[in-house]
Short mmCIF file of C-alpha atoms in Angstrom, two decimals:
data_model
loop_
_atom_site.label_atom_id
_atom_site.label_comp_id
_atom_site.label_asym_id
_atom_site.label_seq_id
_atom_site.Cartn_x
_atom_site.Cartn_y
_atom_site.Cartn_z
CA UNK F 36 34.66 -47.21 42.71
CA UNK F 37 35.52 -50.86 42.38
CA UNK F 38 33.27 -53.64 40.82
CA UNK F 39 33.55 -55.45 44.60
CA UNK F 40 32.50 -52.06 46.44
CA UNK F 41 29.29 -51.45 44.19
CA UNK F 42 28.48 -55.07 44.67
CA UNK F 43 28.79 -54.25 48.60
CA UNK F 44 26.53 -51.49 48.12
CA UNK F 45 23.77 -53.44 45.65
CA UNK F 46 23.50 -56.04 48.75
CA UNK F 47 23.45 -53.48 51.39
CA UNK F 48 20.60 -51.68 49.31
CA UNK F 49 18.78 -55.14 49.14
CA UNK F 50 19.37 -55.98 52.58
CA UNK F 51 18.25 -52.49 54.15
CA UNK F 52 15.06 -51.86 51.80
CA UNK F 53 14.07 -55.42 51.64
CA UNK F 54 10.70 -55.02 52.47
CA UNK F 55 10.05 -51.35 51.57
CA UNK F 56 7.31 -50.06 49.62
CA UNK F 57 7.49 -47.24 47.07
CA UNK F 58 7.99 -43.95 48.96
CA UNK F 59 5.00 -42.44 47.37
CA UNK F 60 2.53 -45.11 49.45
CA UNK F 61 1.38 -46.05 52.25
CA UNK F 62 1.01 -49.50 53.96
CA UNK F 63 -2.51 -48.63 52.45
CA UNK F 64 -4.90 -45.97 52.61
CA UNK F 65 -4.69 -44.50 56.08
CA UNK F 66 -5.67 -41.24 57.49
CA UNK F 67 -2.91 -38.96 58.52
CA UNK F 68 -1.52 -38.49 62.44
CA UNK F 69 -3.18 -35.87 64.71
CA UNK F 70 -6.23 -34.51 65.91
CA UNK F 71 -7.01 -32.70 62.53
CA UNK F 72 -10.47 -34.65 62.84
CA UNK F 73 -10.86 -33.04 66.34
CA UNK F 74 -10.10 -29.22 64.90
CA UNK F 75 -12.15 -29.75 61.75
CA UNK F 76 -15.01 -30.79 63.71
CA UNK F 77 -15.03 -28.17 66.12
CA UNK F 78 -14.64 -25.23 63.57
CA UNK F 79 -17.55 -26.69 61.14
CA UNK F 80 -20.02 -26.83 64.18
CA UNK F 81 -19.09 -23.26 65.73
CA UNK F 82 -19.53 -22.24 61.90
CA UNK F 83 -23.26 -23.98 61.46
CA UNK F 84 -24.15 -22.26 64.78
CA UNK F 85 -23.16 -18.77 63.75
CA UNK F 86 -24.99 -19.26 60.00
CA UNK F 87 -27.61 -20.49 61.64
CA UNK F 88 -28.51 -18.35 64.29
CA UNK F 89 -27.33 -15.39 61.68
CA UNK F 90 -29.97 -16.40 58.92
CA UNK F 91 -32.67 -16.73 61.93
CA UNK F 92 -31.93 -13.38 63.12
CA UNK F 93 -31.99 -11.67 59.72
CA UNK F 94 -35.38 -13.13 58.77
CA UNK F 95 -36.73 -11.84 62.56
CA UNK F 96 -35.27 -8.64 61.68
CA UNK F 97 -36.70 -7.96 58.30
CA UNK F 98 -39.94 -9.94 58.81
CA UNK F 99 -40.61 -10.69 62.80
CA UNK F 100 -43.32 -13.44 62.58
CA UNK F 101 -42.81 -16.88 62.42
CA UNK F 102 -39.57 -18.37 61.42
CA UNK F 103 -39.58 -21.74 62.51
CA UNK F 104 -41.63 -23.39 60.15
CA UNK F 105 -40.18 -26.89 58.56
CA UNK F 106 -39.48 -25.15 54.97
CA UNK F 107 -37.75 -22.32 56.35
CA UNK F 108 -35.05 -24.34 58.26
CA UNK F 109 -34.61 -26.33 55.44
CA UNK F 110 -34.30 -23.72 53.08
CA UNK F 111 -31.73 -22.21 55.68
CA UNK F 112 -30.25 -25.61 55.61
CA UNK F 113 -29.41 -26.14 51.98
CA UNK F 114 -28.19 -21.95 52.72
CA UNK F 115 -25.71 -23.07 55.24
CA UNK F 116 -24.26 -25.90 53.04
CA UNK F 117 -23.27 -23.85 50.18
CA UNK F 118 -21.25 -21.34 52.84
CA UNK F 119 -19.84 -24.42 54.74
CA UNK F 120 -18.63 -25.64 51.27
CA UNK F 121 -17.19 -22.74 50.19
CA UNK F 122 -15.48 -21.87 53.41
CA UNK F 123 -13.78 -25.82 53.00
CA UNK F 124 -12.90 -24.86 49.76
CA UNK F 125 -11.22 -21.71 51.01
CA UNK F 126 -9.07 -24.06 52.96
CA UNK F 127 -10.08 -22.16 56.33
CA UNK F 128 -10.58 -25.94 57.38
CA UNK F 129 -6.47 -27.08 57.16
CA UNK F 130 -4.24 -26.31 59.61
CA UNK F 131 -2.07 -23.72 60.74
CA UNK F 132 -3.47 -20.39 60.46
CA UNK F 133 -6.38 -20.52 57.91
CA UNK F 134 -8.49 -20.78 60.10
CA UNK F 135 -7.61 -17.25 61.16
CA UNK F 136 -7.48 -15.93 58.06
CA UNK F 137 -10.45 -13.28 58.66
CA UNK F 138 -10.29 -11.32 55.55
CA UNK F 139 -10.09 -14.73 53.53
CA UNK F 140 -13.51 -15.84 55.35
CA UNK F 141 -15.40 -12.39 55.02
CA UNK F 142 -14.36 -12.81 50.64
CA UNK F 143 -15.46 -16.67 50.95
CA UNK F 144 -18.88 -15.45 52.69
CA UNK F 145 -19.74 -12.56 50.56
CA UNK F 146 -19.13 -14.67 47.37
CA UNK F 147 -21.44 -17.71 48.50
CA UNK F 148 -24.17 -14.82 49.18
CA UNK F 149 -23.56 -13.40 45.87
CA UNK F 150 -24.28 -16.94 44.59
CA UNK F 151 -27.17 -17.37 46.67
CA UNK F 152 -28.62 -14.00 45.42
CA UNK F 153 -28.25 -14.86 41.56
CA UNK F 154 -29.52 -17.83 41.90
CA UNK F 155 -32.65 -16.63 43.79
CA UNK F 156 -32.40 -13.88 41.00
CA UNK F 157 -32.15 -15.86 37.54
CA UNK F 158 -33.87 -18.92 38.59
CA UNK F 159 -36.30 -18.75 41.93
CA UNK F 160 -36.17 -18.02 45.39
CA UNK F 161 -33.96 -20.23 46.83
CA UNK F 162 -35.44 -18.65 50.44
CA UNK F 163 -38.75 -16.45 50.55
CA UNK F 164 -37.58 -13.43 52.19
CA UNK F 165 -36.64 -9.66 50.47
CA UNK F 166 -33.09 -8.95 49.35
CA UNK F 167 -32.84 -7.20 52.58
CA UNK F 168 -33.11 -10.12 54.11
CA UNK F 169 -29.70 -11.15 51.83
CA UNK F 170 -27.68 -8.31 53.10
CA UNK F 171 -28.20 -8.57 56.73
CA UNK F 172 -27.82 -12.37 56.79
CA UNK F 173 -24.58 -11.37 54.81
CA UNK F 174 -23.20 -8.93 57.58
CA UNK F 175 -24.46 -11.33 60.29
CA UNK F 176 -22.68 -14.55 59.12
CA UNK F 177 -19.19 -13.05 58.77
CA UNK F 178 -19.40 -11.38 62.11
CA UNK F 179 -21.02 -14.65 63.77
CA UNK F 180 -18.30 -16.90 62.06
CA UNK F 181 -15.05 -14.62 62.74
CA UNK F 182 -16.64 -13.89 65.73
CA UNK F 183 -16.58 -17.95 66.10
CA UNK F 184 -12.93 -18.26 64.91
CA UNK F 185 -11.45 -15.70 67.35
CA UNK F 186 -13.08 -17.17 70.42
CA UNK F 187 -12.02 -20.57 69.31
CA UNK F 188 -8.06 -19.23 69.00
CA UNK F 189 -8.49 -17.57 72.53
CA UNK F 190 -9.67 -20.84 74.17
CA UNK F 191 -7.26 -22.93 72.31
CA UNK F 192 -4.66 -20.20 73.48
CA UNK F 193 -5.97 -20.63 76.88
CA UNK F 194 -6.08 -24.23 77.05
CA UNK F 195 -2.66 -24.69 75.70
CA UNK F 196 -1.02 -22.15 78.16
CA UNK F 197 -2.31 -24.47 81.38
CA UNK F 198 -1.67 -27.99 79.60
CA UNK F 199 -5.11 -28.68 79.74
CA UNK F 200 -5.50 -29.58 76.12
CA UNK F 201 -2.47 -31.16 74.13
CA UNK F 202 -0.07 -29.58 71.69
CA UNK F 203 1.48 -31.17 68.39
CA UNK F 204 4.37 -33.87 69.59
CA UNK F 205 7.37 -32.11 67.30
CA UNK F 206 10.65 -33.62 65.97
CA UNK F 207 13.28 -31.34 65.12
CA UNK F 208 16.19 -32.39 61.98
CA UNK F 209 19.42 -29.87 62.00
CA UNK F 210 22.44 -29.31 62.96
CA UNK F 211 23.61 -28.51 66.47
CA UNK F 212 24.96 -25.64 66.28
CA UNK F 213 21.08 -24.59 65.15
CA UNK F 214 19.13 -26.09 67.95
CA UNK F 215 18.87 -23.35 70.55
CA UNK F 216 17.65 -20.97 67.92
CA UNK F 217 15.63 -23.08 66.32
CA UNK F 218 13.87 -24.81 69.28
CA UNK F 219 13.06 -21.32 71.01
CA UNK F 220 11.60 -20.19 68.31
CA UNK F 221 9.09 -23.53 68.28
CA UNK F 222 8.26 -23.19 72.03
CA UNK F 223 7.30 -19.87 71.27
CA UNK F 224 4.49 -21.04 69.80
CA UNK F 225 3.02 -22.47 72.63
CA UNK F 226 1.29 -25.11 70.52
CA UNK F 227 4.20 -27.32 70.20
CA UNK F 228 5.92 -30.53 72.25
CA UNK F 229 9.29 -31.35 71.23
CA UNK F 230 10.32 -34.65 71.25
CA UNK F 231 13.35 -35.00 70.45
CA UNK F 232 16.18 -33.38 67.89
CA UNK F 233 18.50 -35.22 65.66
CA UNK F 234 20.85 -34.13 62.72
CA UNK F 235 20.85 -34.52 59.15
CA UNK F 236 22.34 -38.11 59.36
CA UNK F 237 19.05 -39.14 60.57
CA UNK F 238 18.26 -38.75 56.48
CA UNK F 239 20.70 -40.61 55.46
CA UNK F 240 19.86 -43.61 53.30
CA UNK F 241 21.22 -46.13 56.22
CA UNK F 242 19.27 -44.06 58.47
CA UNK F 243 16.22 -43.24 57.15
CA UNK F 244 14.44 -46.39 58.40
CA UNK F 245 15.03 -46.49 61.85
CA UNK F 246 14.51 -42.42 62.29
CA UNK F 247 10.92 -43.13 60.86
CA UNK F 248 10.59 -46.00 63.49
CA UNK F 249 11.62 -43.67 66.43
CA UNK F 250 8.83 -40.82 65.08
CA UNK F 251 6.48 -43.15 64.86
CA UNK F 252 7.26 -44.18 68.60
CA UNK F 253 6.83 -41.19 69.63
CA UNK F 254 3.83 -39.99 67.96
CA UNK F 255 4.90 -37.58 66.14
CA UNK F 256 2.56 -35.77 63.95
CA UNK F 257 4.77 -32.98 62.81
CA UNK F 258 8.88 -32.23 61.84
CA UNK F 259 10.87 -29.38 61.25
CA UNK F 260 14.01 -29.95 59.36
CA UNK F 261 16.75 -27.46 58.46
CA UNK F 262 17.34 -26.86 54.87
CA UNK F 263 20.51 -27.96 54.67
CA UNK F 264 19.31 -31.15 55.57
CA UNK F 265 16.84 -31.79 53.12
CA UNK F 266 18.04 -29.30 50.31
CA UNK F 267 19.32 -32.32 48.26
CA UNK F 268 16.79 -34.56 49.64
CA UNK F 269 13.34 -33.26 49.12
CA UNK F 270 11.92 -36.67 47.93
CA UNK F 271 12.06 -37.54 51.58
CA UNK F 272 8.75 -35.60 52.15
CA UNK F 273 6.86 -38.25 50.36
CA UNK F 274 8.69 -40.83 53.09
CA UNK F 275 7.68 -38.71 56.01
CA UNK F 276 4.12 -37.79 54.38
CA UNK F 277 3.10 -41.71 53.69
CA UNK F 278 3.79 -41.92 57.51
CA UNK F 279 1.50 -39.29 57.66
CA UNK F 280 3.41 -36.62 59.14
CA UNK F 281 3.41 -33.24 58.02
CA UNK F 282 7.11 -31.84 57.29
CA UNK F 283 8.04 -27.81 58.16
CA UNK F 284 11.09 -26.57 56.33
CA UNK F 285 13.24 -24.14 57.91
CA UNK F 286 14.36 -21.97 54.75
CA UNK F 287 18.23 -21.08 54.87
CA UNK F 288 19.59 -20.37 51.79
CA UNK F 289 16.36 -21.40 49.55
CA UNK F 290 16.43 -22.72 46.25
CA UNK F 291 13.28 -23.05 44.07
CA UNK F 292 11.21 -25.73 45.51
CA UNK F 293 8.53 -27.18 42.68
CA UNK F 294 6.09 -28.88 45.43
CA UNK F 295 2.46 -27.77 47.14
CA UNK F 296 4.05 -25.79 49.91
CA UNK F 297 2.76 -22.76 52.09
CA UNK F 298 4.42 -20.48 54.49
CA UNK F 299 3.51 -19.95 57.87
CA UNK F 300 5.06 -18.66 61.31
CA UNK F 301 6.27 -20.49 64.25
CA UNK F 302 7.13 -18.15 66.76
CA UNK F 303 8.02 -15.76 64.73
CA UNK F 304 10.37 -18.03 62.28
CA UNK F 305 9.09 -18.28 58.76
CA UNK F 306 8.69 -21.97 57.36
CA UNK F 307 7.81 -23.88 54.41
CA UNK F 308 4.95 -26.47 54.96
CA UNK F 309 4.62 -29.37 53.17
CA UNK F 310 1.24 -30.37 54.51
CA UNK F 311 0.18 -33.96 54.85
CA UNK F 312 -3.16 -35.05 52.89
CA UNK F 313 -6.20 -36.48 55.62
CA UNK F 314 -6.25 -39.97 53.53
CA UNK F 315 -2.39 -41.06 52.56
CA UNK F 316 -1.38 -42.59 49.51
CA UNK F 317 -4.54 -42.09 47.09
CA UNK F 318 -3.29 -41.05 44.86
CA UNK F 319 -0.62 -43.81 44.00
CA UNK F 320 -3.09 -46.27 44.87
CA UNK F 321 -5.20 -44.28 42.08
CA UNK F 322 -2.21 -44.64 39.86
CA UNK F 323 -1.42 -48.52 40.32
CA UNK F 324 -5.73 -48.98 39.54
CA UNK F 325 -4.91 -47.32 36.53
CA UNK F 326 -1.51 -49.23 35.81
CA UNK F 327 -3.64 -52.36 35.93
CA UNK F 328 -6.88 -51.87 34.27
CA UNK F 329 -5.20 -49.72 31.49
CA UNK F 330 -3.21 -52.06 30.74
CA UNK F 331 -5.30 -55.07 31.41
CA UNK F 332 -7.13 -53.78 28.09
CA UNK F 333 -4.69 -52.45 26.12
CA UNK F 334 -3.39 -55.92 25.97
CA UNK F 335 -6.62 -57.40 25.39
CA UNK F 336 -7.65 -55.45 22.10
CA UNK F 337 -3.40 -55.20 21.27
CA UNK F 338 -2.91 -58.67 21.21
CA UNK F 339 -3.05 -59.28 17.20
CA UNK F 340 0.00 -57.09 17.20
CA UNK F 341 2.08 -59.18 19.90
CA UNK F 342 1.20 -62.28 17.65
CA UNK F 343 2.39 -60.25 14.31
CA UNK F 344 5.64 -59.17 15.88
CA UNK F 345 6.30 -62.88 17.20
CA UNK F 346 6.25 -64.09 13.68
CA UNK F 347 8.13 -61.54 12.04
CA UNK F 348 10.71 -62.16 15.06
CA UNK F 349 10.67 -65.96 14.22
CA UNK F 350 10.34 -65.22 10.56
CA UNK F 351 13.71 -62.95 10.71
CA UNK F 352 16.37 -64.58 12.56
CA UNK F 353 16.65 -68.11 14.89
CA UNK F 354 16.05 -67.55 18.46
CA UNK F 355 13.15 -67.08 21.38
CA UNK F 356 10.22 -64.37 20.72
CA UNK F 357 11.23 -62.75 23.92
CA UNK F 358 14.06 -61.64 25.69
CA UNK F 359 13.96 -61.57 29.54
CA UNK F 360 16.48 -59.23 31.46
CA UNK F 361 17.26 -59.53 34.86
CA UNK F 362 16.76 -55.54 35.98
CA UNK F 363 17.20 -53.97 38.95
CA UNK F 364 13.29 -52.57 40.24
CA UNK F 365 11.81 -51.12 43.55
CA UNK F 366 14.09 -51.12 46.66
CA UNK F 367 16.51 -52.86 44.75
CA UNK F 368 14.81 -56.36 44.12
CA UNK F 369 15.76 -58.13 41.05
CA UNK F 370 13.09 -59.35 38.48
CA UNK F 371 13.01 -60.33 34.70
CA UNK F 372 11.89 -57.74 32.43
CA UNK F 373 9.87 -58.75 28.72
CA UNK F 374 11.08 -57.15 26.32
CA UNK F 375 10.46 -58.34 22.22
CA UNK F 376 14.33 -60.15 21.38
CA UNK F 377 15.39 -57.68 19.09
CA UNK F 378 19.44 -58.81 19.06
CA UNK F 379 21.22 -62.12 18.03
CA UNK F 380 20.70 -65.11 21.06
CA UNK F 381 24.49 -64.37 21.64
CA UNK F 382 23.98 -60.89 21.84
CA UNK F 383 25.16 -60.92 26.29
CA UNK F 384 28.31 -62.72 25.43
CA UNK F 385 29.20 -60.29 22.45
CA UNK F 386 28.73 -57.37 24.92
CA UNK F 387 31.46 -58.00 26.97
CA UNK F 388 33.52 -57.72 23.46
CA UNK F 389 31.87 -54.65 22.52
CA UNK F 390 32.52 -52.43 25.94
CA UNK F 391 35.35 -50.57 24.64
CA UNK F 392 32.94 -48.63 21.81
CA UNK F 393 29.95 -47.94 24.69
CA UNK F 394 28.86 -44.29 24.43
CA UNK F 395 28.22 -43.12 27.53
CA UNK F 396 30.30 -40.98 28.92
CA UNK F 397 30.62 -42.23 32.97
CA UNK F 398 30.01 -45.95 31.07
CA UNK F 399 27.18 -46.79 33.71
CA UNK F 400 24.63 -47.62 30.71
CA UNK F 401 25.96 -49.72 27.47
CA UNK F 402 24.96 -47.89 24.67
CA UNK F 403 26.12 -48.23 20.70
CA UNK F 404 24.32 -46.41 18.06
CA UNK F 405 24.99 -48.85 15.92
CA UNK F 406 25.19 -52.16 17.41
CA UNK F 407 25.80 -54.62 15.14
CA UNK F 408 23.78 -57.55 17.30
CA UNK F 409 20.84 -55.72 16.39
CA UNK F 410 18.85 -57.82 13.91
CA UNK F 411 16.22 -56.19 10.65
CA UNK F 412 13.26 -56.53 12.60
CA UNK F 413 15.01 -55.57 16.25
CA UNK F 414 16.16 -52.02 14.42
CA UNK F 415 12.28 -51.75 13.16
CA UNK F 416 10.80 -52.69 16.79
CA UNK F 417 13.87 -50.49 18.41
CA UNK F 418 12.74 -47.54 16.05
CA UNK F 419 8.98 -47.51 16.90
CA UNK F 420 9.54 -48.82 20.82
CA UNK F 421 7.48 -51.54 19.81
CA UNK F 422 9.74 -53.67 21.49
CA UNK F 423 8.97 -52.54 24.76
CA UNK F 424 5.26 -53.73 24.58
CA UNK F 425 5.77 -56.95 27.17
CA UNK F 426 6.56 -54.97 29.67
CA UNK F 427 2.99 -54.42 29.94
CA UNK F 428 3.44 -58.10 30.94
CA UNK F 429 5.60 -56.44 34.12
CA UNK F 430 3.13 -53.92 35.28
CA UNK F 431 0.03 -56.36 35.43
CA UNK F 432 2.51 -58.20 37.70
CA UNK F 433 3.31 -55.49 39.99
CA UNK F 434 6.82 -55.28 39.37
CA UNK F 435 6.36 -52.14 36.89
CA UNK F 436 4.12 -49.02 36.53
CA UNK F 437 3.44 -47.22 33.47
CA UNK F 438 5.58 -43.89 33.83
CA UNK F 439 8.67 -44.40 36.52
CA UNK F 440 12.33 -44.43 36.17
CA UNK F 441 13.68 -47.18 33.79
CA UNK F 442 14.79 -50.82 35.51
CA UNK F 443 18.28 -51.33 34.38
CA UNK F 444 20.50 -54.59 34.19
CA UNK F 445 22.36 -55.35 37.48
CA UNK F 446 25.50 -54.45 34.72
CA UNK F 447 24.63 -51.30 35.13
CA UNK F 448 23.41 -51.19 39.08
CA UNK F 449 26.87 -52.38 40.10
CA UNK F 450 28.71 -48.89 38.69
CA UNK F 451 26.25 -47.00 41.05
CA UNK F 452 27.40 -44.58 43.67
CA UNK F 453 25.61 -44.05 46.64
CA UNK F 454 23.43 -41.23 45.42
CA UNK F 455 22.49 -43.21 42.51
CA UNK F 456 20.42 -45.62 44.53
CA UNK F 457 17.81 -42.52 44.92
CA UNK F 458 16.06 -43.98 41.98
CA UNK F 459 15.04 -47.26 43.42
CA UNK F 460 13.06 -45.55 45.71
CA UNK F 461 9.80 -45.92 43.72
CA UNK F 462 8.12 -48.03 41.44
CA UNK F 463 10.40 -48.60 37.67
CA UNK F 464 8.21 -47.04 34.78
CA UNK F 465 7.87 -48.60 30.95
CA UNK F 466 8.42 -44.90 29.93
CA UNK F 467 9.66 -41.69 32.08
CA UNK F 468 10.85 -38.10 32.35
CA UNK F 469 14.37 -39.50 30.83
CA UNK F 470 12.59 -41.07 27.94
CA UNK F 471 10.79 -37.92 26.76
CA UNK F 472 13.48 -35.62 27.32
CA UNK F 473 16.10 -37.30 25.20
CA UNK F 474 15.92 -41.14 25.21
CA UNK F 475 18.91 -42.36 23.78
CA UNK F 476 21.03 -38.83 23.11
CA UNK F 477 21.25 -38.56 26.72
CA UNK F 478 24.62 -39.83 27.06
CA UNK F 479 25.53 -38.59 30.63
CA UNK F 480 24.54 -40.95 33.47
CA UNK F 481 24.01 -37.76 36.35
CA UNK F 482 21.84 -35.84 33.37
CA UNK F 483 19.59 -39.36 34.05
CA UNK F 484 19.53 -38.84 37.75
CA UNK F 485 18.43 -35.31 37.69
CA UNK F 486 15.88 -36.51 35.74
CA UNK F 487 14.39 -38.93 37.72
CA UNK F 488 14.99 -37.40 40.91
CA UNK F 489 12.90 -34.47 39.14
CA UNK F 490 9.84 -36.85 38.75
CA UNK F 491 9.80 -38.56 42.28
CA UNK F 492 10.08 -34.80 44.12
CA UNK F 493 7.30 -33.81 41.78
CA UNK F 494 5.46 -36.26 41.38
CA UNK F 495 1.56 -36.20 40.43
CA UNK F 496 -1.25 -37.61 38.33
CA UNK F 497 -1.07 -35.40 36.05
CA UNK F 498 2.49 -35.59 35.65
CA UNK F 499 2.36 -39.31 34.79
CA UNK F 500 -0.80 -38.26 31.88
CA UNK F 501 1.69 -35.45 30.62
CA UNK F 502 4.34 -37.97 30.28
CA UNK F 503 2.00 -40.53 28.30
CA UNK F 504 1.23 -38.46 26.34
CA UNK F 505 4.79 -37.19 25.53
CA UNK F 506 5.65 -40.61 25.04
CA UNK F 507 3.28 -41.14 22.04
CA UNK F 508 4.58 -38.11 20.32
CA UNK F 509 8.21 -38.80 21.17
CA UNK F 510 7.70 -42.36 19.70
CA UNK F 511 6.06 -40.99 16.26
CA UNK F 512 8.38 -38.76 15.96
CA UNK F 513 11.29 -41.72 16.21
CA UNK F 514 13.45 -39.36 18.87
CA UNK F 515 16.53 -40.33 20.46
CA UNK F 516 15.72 -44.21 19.91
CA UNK F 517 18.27 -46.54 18.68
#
């Protein structure tokens, strides 16, 4: 690919995700598309009727006098909780077909009575009333809730059959040839609308945009996409799921998928379901709150070291403290990157001179092991990644996070090919997957990309805390850096 063809592509990039956010998040905190609200609702107060009236009835039956004194129903109260708790934690709550998952609910049941009886037993009566009481409350509440549960799927059944109630609005992502199949199967649910059908180039990066625009039009809360639509494209889920729609996977040909998914049927037709959370984007919000305030004091109390490396910089060679970068960051905006000046002030103009010896083998990133515009104290700082530090600068500023892909120089942007441009999608990182597994001895430019696309389809919490804490060890340890 030519130098003026990547250019082309870098502006194209800018142009089309000018405005974007990182995939991960939402505009803000929003709660996800549907009438979850409406289902959850309904099933918790069918479920406090049935524990109710099955705790009234078992204290009538064991002891018929009067049981509808003020401490009773709050004793039966505080009862109920613990089984409405554990039933959520189940998941008999989400949707899909938990909530019909009898054998699931009659386990959840009889292990919040088994807590409710050693409690009563080890500590004190958490209700006045024999152990007999225990066991027919037991047998009462699972047949009262299931009993709940099936007459809820029969109505909703019912009500779905006449249109008097409305089904899911549907989007459907494959290939033509596909659609008949894969449509009949939906409708066989009888809980589904379809909207509309598309093909894989709605994914496309030049696509991706306006496809989201047209589900949003349409209110759609759910889509079902073909495998080989998304098989090379399974960061799009966090696209679809800040929009807060959930995304159905229809498995041809699987491959390992390392996400939160469960299988359910739709009509018969086996899918993977990526489910959408009920508040979207927490958990990157979480993570930029962290990004700020860790950082935010880790400069504070680190700040006699910035001042020691500045003199030893100034000490060692003529030149600025700093050295600011233009990189290439989210959705392909340009910003200047800290870093501590670790080369000679010439050292952009000698690179140009010293292309011919770069490492890498596809020549995207300039690497030299040993470059000689390195200076004493830039080989020290380059060593211990201490040169790195102002970055920090860069994620109090919103331009970095903490763990991401790396920013590179536009140099390097404008060898991308198309596919490369994945990694813009989210926020650039100080460290990331690529810097723990390898650093610098990663000398292949698509080993980089695997790597990165690894972290955005997985992405978690935790998996930025494992990271960090990889990063420490990999920088004691002096791997890969050079």
């Amino acid at each position: 690919m030519t130098h003026q063809s990547t250019t082309t592509h870098t502006t194209n990039y800018n142009n089309w995700r000018n405005s974007a956010l990182d995939l991960r998040a939402a505009a803000f905190l929003k709660l996800s598309k549907g009438a979850w609200w409406l289902r959850i609702l309904t099933l918790v107060i069918v479920d406090c009727f049935a524990l109710f009236f099955a705790w009234k009835l078992a204290q009538y039956q064991v002891s018929p006098v009067d049981t509808s004194t003020y401490s009773q129903n709050n004793r039966i109260s505080e009862l109920m909780v613990l089984q409405i708790a554990s039933l959520a934690l189940q998941g008999t709550y989400q949707s899909g077909q938990q909530r019909c998952d009898y054998w699931g609910i009659i386990k959840t049941l009889t292990f919040a009575q088994g807590l409710i009886l050693l409690v009563s037993v080890l500590y004190q009566p958490i209700i006045e009333a024999e152990k007999s009481t225990l066991t027919v409350s037991w047998l009462l509440s699972t047949t009262f809730v299931i009993t709940g549960r099936l007459a809820i799927e029969l109505a909703l059944k019912y009500l779905r059959q006449r249109k008097i109630i409305g089904c899911n609005s549907v989007f459907v992502i494959c290939e033509p040839e596909y659609y008949e199949q894969t449509t009949k199967f939906i409708k066989n649910e009888k809980r589904y609308i379809i909207r509309g059908t598309d093909t894989a180039r709605a994914l496309d990066r030049y696509n991706r945009e306006a496809t989201l625009e047209k589900l949003n039009r349409l209110g759609i809360t759910e889509v079902f996409i073909a495998w080989d639509a998304i098989k090379n494209r399974m960061f799009l889920c966090w696209l679809f799921q800040a929009a807060g729609i959930t995304v159905n996977i229809i498995p041809m040909q699987l491959k390992p998928i390392h996400r939160q998914v469960y299988i359910q049927k739709v009509g018969g037709m086996p899918c993977l379901t990526v489910s959408c959370p009920t508040i979207i984007g927490k958990d990157f919000w979480l993570k930029r709150m962290f990004d700020f305030c860790f950082t935010a004091l880790f400069l504070l109390f680190a700040s006699p070291i910035y001042l020691a490396i500045a003199i030893a910089i100034k000490l060692d060679s003529p030149g600025p403290v700093f050295y600011k970068q233009t990189r290439i960051g989210l959705s392909g905006r340009q910003f200047k990157v800290w870093k501590f000046r670790t080369m000679r002030p010439d050292a952009d103009k000698l690179q140009k001179e010293l292309e011919a010896l770069n490492e890498t083998k596809d020549g995207i990133i300039f690497k030299i092991k040993d470059d000689p515009r390195i200076t004493r104290i830039g080989k020290f700082l380059r060593r211990y990644s201490l040169d790195e530090l102002p970055q920090l600068f860069n994620v109090l500023l919103g331009e970095m996070s903490l763990v991401g892909p790396r920013p590179l120089p536009t140099r390097d942007v404008d060898k991308f090919l198309d596919h490369h441009f994945l990694r813009q999608e989210v926020l650039p990182g100080v460290t990331g997957l690529w810097q723990v597994s390898g650093r610098s001895n990663i000398l292949d430019f698509e080993q980089v990309i695997n790597l990165d696309m690894s972290y955005i389809e997985n992405w978690s919490l935790q998996l930025d805390f494992e990271i960090l804490l990889k990063t420490v060890q990999v920088v004691l340890k002096k791997e890969g850096a050079y």
